[in-house]
Coordinates of C-alpha atoms and ligand atoms in Angstrom, one line a residue:
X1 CA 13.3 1.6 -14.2
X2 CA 12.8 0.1 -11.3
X3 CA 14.5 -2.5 -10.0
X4 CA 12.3 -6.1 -10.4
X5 CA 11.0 -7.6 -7.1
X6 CA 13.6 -10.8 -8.2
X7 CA 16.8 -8.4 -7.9
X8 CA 15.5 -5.8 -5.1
X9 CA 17.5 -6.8 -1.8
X10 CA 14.8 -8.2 0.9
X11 CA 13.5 -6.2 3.2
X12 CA 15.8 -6.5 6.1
X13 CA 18.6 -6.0 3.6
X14 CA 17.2 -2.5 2.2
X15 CA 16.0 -1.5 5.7
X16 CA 19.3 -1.8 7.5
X17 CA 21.0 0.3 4.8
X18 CA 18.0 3.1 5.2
X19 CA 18.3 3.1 9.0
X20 CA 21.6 4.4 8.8
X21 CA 20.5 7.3 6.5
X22 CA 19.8 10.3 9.8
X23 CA 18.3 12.8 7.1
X24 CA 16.0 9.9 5.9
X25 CA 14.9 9.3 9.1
X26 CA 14.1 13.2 10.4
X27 CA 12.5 13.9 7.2
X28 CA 9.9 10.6 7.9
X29 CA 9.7 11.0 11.7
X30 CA 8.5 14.6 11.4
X31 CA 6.6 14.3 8.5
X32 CA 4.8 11.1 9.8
X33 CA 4.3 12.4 13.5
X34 CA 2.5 15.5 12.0
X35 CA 0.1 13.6 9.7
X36 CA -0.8 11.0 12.8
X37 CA -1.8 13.6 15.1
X38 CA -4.2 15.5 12.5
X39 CA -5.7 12.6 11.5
X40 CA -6.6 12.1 15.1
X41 CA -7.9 15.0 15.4
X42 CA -10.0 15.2 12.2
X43 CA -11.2 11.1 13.4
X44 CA -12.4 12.4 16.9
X45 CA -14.7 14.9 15.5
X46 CA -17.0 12.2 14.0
X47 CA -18.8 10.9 16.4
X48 CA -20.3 8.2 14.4
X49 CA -16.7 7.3 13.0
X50 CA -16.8 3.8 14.1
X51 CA -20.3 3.0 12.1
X52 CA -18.9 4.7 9.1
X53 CA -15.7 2.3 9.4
X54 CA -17.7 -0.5 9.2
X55 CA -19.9 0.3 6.9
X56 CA -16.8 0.7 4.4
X57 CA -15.9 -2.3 5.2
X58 CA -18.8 -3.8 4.9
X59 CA -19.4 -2.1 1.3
X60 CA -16.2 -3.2 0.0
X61 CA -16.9 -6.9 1.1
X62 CA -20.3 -6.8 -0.7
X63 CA -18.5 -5.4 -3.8
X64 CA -15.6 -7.8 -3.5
X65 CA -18.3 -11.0 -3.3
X66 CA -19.9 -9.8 -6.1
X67 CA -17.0 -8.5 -8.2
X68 CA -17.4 -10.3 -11.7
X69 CA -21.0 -8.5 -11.2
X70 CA -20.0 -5.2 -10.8
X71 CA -17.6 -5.3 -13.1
X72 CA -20.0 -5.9 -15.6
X73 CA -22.0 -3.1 -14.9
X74 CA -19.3 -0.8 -15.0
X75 CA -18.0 -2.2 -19.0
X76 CA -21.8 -1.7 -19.8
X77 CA -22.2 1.6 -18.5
X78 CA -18.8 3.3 -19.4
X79 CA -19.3 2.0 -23.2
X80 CA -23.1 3.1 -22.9
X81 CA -21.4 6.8 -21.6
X82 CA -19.4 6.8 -24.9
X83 CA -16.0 5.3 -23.3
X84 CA -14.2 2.2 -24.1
X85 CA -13.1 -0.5 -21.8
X86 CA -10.0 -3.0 -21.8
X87 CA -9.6 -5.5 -19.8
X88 CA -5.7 -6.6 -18.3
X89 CA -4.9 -9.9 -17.0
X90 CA -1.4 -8.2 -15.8
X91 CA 1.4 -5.6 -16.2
X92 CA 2.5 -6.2 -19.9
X93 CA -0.7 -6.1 -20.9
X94 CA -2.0 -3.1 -19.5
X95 CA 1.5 -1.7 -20.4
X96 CA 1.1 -2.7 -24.1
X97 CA -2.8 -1.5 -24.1
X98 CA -1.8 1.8 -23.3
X99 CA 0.9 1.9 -25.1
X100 CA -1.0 1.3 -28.3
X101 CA -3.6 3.6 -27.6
X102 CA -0.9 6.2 -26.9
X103 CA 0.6 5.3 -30.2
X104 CA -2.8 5.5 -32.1
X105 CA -3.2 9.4 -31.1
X106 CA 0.0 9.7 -32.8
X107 CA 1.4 11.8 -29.7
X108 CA 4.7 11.3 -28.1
X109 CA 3.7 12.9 -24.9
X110 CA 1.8 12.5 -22.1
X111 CA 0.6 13.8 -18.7
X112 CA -0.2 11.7 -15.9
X113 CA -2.0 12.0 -12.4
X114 CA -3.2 10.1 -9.2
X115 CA -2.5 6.6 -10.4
X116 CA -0.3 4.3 -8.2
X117 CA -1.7 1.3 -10.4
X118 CA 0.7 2.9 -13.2
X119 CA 3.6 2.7 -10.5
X120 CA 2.8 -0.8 -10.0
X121 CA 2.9 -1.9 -13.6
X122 CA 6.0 0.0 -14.6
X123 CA 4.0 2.7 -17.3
X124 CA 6.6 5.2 -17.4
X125 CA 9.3 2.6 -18.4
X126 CA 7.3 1.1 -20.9
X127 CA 6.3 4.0 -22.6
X128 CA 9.6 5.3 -22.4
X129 CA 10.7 1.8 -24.1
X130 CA 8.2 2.7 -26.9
X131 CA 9.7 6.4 -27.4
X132 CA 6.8 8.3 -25.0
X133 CA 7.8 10.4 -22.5
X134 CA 5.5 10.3 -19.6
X135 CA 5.0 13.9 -17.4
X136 CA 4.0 13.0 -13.6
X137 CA 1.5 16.1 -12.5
X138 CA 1.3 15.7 -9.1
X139 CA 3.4 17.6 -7.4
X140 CA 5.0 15.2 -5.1
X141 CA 5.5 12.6 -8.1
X142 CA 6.8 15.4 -9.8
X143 CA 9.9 16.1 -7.4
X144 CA 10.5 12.0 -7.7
X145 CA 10.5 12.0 -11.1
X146 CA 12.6 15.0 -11.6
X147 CA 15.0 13.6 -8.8
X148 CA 15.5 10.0 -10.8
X149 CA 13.8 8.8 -7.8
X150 CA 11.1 6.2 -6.4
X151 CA 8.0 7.3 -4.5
X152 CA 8.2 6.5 -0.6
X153 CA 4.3 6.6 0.4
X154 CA 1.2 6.5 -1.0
X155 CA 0.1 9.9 -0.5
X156 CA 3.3 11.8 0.0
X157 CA 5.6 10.0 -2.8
X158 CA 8.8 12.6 -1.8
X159 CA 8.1 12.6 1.7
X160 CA 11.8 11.8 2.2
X161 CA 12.9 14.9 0.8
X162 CA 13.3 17.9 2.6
X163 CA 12.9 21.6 1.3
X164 CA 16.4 22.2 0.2
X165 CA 16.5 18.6 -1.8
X166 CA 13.4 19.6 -3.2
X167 CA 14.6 23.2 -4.1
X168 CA 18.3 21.6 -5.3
X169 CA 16.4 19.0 -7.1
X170 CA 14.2 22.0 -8.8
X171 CA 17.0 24.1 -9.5
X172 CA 19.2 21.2 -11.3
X173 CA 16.2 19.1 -13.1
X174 CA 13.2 21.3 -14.2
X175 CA 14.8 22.6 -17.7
X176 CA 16.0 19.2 -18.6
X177 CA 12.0 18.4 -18.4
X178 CA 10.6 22.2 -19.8
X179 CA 10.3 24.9 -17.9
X180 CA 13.6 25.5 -16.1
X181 CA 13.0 27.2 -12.3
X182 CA 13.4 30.8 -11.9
X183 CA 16.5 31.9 -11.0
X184 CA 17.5 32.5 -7.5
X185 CA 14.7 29.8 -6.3
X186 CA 14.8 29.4 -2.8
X187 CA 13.2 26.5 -0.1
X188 CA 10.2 29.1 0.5
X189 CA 7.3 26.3 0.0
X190 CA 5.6 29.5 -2.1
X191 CA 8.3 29.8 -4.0
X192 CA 8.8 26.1 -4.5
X193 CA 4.7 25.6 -5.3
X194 CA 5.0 28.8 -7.9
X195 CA 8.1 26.8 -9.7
X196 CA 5.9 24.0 -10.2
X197 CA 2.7 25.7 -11.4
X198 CA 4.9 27.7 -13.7
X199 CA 6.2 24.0 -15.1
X200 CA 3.4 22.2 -15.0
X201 CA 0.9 24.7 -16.5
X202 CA 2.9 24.5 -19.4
X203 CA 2.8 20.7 -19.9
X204 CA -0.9 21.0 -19.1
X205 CA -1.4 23.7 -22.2
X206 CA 0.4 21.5 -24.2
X207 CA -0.7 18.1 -23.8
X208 CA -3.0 16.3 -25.9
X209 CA -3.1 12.5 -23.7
X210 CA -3.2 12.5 -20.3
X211 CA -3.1 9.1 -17.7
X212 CA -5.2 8.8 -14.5
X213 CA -6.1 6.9 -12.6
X214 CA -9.1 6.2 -10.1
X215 CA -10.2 6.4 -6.3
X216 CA -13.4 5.1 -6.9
X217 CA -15.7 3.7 -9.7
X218 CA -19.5 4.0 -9.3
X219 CA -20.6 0.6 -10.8
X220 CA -24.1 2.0 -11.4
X221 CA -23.2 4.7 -13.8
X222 CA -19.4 4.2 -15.0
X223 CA -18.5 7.4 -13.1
X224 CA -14.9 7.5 -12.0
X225 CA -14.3 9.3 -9.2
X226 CA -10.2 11.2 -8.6
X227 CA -9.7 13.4 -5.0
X228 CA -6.8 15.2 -4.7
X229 CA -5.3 18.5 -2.9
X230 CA -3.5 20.6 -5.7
X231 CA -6.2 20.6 -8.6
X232 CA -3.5 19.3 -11.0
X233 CA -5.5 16.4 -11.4
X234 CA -8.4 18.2 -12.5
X235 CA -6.3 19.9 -15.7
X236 CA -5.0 16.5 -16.6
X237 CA -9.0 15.2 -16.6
X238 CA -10.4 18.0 -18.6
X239 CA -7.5 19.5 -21.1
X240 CA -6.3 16.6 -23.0
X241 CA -8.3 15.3 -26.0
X242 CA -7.6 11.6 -24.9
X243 CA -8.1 10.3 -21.5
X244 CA -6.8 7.2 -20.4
X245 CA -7.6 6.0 -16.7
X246 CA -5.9 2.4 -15.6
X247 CA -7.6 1.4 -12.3
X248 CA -7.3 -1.6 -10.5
X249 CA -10.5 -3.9 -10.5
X250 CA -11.0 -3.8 -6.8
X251 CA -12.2 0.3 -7.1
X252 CA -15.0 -0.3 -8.0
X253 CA -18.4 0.6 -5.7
X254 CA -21.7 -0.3 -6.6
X255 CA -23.9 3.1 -6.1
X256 CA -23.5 7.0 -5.3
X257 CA -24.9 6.2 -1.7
X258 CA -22.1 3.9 -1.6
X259 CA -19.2 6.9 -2.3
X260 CA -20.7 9.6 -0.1
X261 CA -19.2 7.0 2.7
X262 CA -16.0 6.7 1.0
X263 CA -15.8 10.8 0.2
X264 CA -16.1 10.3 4.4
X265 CA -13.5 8.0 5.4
X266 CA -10.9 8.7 2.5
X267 CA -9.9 12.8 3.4
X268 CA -10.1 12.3 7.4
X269 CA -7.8 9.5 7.3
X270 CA -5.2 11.2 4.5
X271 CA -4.7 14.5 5.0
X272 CA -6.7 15.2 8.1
X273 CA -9.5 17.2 6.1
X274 CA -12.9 17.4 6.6
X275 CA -13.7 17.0 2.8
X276 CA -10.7 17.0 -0.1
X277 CA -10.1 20.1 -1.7
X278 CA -10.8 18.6 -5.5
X279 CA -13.4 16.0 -6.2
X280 CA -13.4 15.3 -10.1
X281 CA -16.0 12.5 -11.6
X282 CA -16.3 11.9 -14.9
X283 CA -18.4 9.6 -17.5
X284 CA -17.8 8.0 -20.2
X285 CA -17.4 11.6 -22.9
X286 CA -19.6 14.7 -23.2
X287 CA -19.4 16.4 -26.8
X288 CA -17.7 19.5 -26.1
X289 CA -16.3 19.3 -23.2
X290 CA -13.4 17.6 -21.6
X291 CA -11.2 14.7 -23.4
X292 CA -13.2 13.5 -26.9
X293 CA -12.0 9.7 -26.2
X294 CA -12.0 8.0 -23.1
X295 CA -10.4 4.4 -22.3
X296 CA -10.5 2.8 -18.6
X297 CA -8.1 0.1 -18.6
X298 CA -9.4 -2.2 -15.8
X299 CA -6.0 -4.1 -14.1
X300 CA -6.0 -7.3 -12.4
X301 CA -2.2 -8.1 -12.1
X302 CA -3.0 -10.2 -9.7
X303 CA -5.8 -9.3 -7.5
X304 CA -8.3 -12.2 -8.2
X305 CA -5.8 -14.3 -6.7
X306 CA -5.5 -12.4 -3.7
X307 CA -9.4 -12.4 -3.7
X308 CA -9.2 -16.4 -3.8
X309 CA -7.9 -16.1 -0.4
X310 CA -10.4 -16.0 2.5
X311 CA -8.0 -13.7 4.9
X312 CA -5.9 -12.3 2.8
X313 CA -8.8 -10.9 0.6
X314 CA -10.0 -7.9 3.1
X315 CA -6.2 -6.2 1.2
X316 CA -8.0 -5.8 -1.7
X317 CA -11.1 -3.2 1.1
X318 CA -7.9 -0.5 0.9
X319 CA -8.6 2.8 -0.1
X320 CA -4.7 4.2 0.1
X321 CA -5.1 6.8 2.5
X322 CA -1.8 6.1 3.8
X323 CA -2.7 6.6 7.5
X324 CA -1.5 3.0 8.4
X325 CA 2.0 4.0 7.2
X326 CA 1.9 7.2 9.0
X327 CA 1.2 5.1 12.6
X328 CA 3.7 2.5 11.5
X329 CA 7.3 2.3 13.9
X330 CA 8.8 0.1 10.9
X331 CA 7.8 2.3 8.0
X332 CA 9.1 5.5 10.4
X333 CA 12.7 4.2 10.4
X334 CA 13.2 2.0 7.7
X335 CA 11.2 4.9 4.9
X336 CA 9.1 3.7 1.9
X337 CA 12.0 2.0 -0.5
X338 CA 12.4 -1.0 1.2
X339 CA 9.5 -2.0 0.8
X340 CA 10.7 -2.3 -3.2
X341 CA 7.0 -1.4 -4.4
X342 CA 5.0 1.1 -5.3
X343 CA 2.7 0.2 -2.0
X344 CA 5.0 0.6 1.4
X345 CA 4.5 0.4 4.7
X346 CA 1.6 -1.7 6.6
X347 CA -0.8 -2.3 3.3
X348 CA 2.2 -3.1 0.7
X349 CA 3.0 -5.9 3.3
X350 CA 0.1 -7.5 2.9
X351 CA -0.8 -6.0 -1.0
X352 CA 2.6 -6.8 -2.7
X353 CA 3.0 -10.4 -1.4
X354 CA -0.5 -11.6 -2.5
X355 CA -0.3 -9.2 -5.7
X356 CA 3.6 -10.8 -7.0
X357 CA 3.1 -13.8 -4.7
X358 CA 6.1 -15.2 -2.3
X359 CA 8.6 -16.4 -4.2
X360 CA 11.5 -13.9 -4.3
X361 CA 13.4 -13.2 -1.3
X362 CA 12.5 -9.4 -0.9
X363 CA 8.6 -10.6 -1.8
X364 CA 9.1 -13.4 1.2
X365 CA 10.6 -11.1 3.3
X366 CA 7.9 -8.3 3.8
X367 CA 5.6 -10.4 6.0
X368 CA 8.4 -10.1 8.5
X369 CA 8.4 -6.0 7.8
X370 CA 6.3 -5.5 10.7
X371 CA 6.4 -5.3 14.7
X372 CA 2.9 -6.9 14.9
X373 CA 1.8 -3.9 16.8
X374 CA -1.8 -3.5 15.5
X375 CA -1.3 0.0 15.5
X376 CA -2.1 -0.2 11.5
X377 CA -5.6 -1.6 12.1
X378 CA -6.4 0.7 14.6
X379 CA -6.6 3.7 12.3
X380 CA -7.2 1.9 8.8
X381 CA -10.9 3.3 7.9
X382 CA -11.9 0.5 6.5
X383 CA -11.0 -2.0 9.0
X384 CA -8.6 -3.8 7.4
X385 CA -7.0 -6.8 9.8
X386 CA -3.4 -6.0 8.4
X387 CA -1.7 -8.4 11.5
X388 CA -4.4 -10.9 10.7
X389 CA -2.9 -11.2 7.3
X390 CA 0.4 -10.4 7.6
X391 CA 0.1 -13.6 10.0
X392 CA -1.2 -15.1 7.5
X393 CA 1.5 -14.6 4.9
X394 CA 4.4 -15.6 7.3
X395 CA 2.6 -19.0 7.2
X396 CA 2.3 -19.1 3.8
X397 CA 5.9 -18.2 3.4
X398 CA 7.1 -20.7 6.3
X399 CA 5.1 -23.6 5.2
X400 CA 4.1 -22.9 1.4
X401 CA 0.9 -24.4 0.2
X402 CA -2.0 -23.8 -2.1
X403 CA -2.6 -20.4 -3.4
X404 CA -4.6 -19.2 -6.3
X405 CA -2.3 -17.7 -9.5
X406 CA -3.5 -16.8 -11.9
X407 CA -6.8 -18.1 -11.5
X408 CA -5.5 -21.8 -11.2
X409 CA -4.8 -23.3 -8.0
X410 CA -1.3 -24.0 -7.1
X411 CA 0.8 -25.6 -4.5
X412 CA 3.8 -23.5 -3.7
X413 CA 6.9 -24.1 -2.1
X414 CA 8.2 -23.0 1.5
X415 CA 10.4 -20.3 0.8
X416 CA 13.9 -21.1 1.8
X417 CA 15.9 -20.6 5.1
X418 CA 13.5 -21.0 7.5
X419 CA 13.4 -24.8 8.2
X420 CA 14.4 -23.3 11.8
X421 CA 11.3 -21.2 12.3
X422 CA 9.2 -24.5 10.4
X423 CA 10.9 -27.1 13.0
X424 CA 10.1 -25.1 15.8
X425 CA 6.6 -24.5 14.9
X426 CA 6.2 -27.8 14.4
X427 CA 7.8 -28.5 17.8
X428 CA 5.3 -25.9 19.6
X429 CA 2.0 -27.5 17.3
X430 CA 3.9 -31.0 19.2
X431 CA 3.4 -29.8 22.2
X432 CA 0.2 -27.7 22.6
X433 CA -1.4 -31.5 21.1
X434 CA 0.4 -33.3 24.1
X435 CA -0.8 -32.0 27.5
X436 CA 1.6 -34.1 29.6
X437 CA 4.9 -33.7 27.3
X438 CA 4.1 -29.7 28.1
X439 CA 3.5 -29.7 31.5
X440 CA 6.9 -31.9 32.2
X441 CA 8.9 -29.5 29.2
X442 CA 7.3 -26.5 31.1
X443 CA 8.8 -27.6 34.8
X444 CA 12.3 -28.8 33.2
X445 CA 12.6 -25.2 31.8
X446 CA 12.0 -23.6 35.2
X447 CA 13.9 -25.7 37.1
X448 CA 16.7 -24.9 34.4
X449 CA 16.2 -21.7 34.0
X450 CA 19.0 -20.0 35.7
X451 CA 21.4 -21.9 32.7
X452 CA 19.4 -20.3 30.0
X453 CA 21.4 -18.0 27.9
X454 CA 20.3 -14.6 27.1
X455 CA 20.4 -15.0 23.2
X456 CA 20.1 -17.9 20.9
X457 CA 23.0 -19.8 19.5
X458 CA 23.1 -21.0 15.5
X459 CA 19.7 -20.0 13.1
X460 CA 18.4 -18.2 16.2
X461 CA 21.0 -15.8 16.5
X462 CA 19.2 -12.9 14.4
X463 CA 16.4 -13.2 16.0
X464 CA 18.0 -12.9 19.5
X465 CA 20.3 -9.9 18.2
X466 CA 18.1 -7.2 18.8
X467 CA 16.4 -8.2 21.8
X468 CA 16.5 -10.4 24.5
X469 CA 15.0 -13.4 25.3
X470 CA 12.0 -14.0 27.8
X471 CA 12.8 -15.1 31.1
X472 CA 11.4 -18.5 32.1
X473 CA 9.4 -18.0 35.4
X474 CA 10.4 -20.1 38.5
X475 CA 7.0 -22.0 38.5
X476 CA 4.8 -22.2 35.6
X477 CA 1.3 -20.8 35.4
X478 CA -0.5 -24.7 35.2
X479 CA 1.5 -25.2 38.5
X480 CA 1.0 -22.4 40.1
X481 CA -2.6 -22.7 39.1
X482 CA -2.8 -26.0 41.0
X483 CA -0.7 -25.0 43.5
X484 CA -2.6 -22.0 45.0
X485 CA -6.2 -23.6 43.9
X486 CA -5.8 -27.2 45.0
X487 CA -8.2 -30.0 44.2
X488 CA -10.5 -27.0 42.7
X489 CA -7.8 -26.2 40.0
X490 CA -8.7 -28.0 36.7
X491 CA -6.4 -26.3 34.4
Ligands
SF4_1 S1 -4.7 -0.4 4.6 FE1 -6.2 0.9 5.5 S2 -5.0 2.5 6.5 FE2 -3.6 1.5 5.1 S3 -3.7 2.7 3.2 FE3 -5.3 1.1 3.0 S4 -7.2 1.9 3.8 FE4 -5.5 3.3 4.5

């Protein structure tokens, strides 16, 4: 189960343990250096990457404005294909919808693929609470779930495990879930691939209700669109007889047109390819073929809210392709757990905060889980302004104020200890509105300066402990300014 956001450690807490781990930290740095520089390479080939960027952007802002819209279209067209939608205002109830529809099939099983929305709202725990056991498919959720563990990135959930964990983890776990490994299973990533095929196929045969969820939705015809690598995804999507799909409201696009941008963006900026391997869309039910029933489970849990706000909004553009994490110096060291959500790295510090809100310590903290390097907006494909809002948040967090939840405005709380970082802000705001106090603060500093200390003493300490802090220079720029341009200097 994992642990709720109110008990997780905050983020400097969790991070400062994971630092220490060295395997933790090869296992990311590799694995994340690799990724970077194919992406690179598969972004520099498009010449017209920099229109497409912004016309994602700009598709996912037309969509967002016009959500309640879309949505629409999508219930009317997914019920016209033969499918049923549900609508959830949060976790428990998407966790109890599918749960009942689970329950109706009269299965005790299930297989699930692609859906990070699941991870979000805790799906395995509350179908386990009912007495379902829940199979993940993919194969990197499948070494988590088989190691007891928590995914660590959005597109790579074991990428802190290493061959021999994986193969140790295969060689201890599989039988307890089906299919044991063979024996004498080695860290040959053939041999570790066959093991899993061998598993799964069996859970695949077997299964009567499988769990997705969605990259995309096309508004205009109810299709939901799932790319992946393995083709595991396309077994769960066509075996079972029942096909549930819980997808966050903010997939949606309106048209076709609209996804052959997408189909662009998404592959390039994941895994470095120039089109996925699997694309699988389906509609509503066809008699015949693939799952007889079909429910799509739309999930808020939270994402109107975020919508209600006018920066923090462009979160809800992402696409999870996972190259922001994979450019990101924090997520290299501190790996994907302390983050204490299913979305780490650059986008969960901007997602979770706005999706839980601020209130508990590890939520407050992940607006500080950044260096504010803008490295993470560089590559993001659909220009999303993470230090924009991760700015954003700290003030949210620092000051409190208004914010939306659920549905109803609100006026929250600063969060506490940082009536330090609050005073001084409200020092600097002072200041910057008094010209003169400035200027004579400004030359009182230099002519100081050689007194300064290196670090600062009381609630400053930790943020002196790691670095140093900035010199004061011997004249200030105003002065100098005068100085050097005389009467002519008007600054
Ligand atoms: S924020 Fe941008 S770069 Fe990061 S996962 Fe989302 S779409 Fe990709």
């Amino acid at each position: 189960m994992p642990t709720p956001p109110g008990a997780a450690p905050a983020f400097p807490d969790a991070a400062e343990r994971s630092t220490r781990d060295t395997t933790l930290r090869n296992n990311l740095r590799r694995a994340t250096h690799t990724i970077r520089a194919k992406r690179a390479a598969a972004v520099a080939e498009l010449a017209d990457w920099g229109e497409l960027r912004a016309a994602g952007a700009a598709i996912k802002d037309h969509t967002l404005r016009h959500l309640d819209h879309y949505l629409e279209q999508v219930e009317a067209a997914v019920t016209a294909a033969g499918g049923q939608v549900h609508w959830a205002v949060d976790a428990a109830e998407a966790n109890a919808i599918v749960t009942r529809l689970v329950r109706e099939t009269g299965e005790r099983e299930v297989v699930k693929v692609k859906s990070m929305a699941t991870q979000e709202i805790g799906l395995n725990e509350a179908l386990a609470a009912a007495g379902i056991t829940a199979y993940e498919t993919d194969l990197a959720e499948l070494i988590v779930q088989l190691g007891h563990d928590l995914p660590s990135h959005i597109l790579v959930p074991a990428i802190h495990r290493n061959r021999a964990e994986i193969r140790d983890i295969f060689r201890t776990q599989m039988g307890r879930w089906g299919r044991p490994a063979p024996a004498g299973l080695t860290d040959e990533p053939a041999e570790l691939a066959e093991a899993a095929r061998l598993h799964l196929r069996e859970k695949f045969l077997s299964a009567k209700v499988a769990v997705s969820g969605a990259n995309f939705i096309v508004a205009e015809t109810g299709t939901l669109v799932v790319v992946e690598s393995e083709g595991n995804g396309r077994m769960c999507l066509t075996l079972p007889e029942t096909l549930i799909s819980v997808v966050g409201i903010e997939k949606v696009i309106p048209s076709w047109r609209d996804l052959e941008v997408f189909l662009q963006l998404l592959p390039r900026s994941s895994t470095a390819e120039r089109m996925n391997p699997y694309t699988s869309m389906w509609t509503g039910t066809t008699d015949g073929d693939g799952p007889a029933a079909f429910h799509l489970v739309l999930l808020d849990n939270g994402r109107t809210d975020a919508l209600a706000d006018q920066v923090g909004r462009q979160a809800l553009r992402c696409i999870r392709c996972s190259a922001c994490l994979n450019v990101c110096p924090v997520y290299e060291r501190a790996g994907g757990h302390a983050y204490g959500s299913a979305y780490p790295g650059p986008i969960g510090a901007i997602l979770t905060p706005q999706l839980r809100g601020t209130v508990s310590a590890l939520d407050a903290s992940l607006p500080y889980a950044s260096s504010l390097c803008g490295a993470c907006y560089e590559v993001c494909p659909v220009a999303i302004d993470i230090p924009e809002v991760l700015v954003r948040l700290r003030e949210r967090v620092v000051e409190g104020g208004p914010v939306t939840v659920r549905g109803t405005r609100a006026v929250i709380r600063p969060a506490r200890g940082h009536a330090a970082e609050r005073a001084a802000m409200r020092a600097a705001r002072w200041a910057f509105e008094h010209p003169r106090a400035l200027r004579a603060g400004q030359r009182l500093a230099s002519r100081t300066r050689a007194l300064h200390p290196r670090h600062l003493p009381g609630p400053g300490r930790a943020w002196t402990r790691g670095r140093d802090l900035p010199e004061v220079p011997a004249e200030s720029f105003r002065d100098w300014w005068q100085r050097t341009r005389g009467e002519r200097g008007t600054a």
